Coordinates of C-alpha atoms and ligand atoms in Angstrom, one line a residue:
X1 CA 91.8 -11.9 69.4
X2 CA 87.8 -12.2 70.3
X3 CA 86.8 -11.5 73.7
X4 CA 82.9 -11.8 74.9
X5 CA 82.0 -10.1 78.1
X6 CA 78.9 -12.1 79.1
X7 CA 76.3 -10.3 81.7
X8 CA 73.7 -12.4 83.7
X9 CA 70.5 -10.7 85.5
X10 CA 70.2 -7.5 86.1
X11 CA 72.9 -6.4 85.5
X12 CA 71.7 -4.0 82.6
X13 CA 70.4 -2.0 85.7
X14 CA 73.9 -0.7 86.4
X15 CA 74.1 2.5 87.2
X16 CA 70.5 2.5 88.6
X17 CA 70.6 -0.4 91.1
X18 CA 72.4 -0.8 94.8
X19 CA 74.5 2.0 93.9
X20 CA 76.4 1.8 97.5
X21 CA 77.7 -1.8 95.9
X22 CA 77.9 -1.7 92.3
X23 CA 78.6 2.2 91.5
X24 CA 77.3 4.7 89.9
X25 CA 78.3 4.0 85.9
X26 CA 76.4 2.1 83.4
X27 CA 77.5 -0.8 82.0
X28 CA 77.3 0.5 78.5
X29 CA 79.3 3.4 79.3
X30 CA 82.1 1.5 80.7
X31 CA 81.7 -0.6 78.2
X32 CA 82.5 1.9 75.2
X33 CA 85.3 3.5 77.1
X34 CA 86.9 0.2 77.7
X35 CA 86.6 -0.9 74.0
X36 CA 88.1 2.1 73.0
X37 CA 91.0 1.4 74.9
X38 CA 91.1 -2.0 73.5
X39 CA 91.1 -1.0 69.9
X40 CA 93.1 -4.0 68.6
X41 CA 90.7 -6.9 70.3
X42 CA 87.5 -8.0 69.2
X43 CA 85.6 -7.5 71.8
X44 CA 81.8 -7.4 72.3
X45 CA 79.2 -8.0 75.3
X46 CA 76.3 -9.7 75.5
X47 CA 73.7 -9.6 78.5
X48 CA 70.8 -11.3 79.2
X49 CA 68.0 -11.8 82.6
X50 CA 67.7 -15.4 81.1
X51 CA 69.1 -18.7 82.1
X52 CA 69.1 -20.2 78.8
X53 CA 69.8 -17.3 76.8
X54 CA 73.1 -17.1 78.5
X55 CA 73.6 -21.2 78.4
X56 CA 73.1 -20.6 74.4
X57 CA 75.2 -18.0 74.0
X58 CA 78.3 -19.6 76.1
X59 CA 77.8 -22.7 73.4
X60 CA 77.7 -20.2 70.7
X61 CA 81.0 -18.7 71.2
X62 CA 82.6 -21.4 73.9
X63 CA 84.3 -23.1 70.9
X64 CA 85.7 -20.5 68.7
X65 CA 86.4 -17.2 70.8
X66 CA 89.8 -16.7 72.8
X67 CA 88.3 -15.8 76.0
X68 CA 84.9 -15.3 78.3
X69 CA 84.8 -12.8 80.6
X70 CA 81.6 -14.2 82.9
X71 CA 79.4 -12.3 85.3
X72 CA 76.7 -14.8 85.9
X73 CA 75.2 -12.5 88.3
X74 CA 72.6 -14.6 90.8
X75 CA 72.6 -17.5 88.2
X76 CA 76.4 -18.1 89.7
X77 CA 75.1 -19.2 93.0
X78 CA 72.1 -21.2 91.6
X79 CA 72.6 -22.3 88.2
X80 CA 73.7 -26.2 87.5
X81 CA 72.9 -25.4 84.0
X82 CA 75.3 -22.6 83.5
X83 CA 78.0 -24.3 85.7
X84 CA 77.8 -27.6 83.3
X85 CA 78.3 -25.4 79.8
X86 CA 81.2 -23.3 81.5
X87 CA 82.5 -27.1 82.1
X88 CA 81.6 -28.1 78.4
X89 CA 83.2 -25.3 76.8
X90 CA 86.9 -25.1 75.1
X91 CA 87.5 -21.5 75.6
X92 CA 88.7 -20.5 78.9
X93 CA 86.7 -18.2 81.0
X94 CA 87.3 -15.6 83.8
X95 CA 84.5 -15.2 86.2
X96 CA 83.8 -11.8 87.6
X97 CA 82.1 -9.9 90.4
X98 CA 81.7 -6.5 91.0
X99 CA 81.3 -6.6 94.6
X100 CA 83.4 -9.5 96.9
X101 CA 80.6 -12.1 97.3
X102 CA 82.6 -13.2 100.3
X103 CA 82.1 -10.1 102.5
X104 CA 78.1 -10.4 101.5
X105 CA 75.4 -12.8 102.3
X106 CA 76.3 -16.7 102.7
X107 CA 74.2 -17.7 99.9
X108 CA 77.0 -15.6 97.5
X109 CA 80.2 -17.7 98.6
X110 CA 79.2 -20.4 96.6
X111 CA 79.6 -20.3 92.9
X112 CA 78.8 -23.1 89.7
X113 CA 81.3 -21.5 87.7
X114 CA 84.3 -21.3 89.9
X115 CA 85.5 -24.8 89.7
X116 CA 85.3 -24.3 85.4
X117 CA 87.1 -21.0 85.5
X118 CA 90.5 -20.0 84.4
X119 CA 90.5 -17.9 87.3
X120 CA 87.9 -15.3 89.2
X121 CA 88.1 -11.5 90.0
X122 CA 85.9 -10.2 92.8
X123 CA 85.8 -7.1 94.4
X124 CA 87.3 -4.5 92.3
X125 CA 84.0 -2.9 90.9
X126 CA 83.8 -2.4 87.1
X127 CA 87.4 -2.7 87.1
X128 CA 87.2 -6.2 87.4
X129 CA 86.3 -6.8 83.7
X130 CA 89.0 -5.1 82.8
X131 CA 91.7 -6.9 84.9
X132 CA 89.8 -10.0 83.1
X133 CA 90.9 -8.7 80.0
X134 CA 94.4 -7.9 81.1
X135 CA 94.6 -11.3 82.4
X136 CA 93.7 -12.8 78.6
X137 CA 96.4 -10.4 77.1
X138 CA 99.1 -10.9 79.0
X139 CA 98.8 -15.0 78.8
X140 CA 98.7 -15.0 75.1
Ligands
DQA1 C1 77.3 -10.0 91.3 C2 77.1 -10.7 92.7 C3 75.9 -11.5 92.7 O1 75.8 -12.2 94.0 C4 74.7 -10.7 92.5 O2 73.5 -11.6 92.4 C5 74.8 -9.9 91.3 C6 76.0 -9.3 90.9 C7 78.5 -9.0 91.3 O3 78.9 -8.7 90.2 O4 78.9 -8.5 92.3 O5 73.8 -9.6 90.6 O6 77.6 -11.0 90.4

């Protein structure tokens, strides 16, 4: 089984940034631990602070892999591009955020991706990533 978790802006400052909403571990870190704990998958991550480099990568592997795990970041709430690809795409993906979107500022209730996703998990910090990963285990 291949799973991608796909990172949008910023958030390779983990860790470092708004630490009140997105915790204190780095992505990395979590990262390891949780591929460790997922020996049997293929999983890898990707991130990127650039629209297109994240469009590209969700063609790259949007036709082959067996689930997306998609944290958009800002580009959720403003990104046609990325919304259109997650449309395009074959494999299904999970959205996730790390903090509930809907208890924050109005311009974060609206995503691109949502209406494309297999499904969305907000609000459960890191944690989230990995109930996204549950949620492509337990289906197959
Ligand atoms: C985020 C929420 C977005 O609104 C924000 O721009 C992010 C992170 C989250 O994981 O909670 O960068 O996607």
């Amino acid at each position: 089984m291949k799973i991608i978790i796909i990172n949008g802006p910023n958030l390779n400052l983990l860790g470092k940034r708004e630490n009140d909403i997105y915790g204190d571990a780095s992505f990395v870190e979590f990262f390891t631990r949780l591929q460790k704990k997922n020996e049997s998958i293929s999983l890898s991550q990707f991130q990127s602070n650039i629209e297109g480099e994240i469009i590209d990568k969700l063609q790259e592997v949007g036709y082959s892999y067996d689930g997306i795990i998609l944290n958009a970041a800002a580009y959720t709430h403003t990104s046609i591009g990325i919304g259109d690809v997650v449309k395009a795409i074959s494999t299904p993906v999970v959205e996730v955020h790390i903090s509930n979107t809907f208890a924050r500022e109005e311009f974060r209730h609206h995503s691109f991706i949502s209406p494309s996703a297999k499904g969305i998990i907000l609000g459960f910090g890191l944690q989230g990533y990995e109930l996204a990963l549950k949620s492509f285990l337990i289906s197959e």
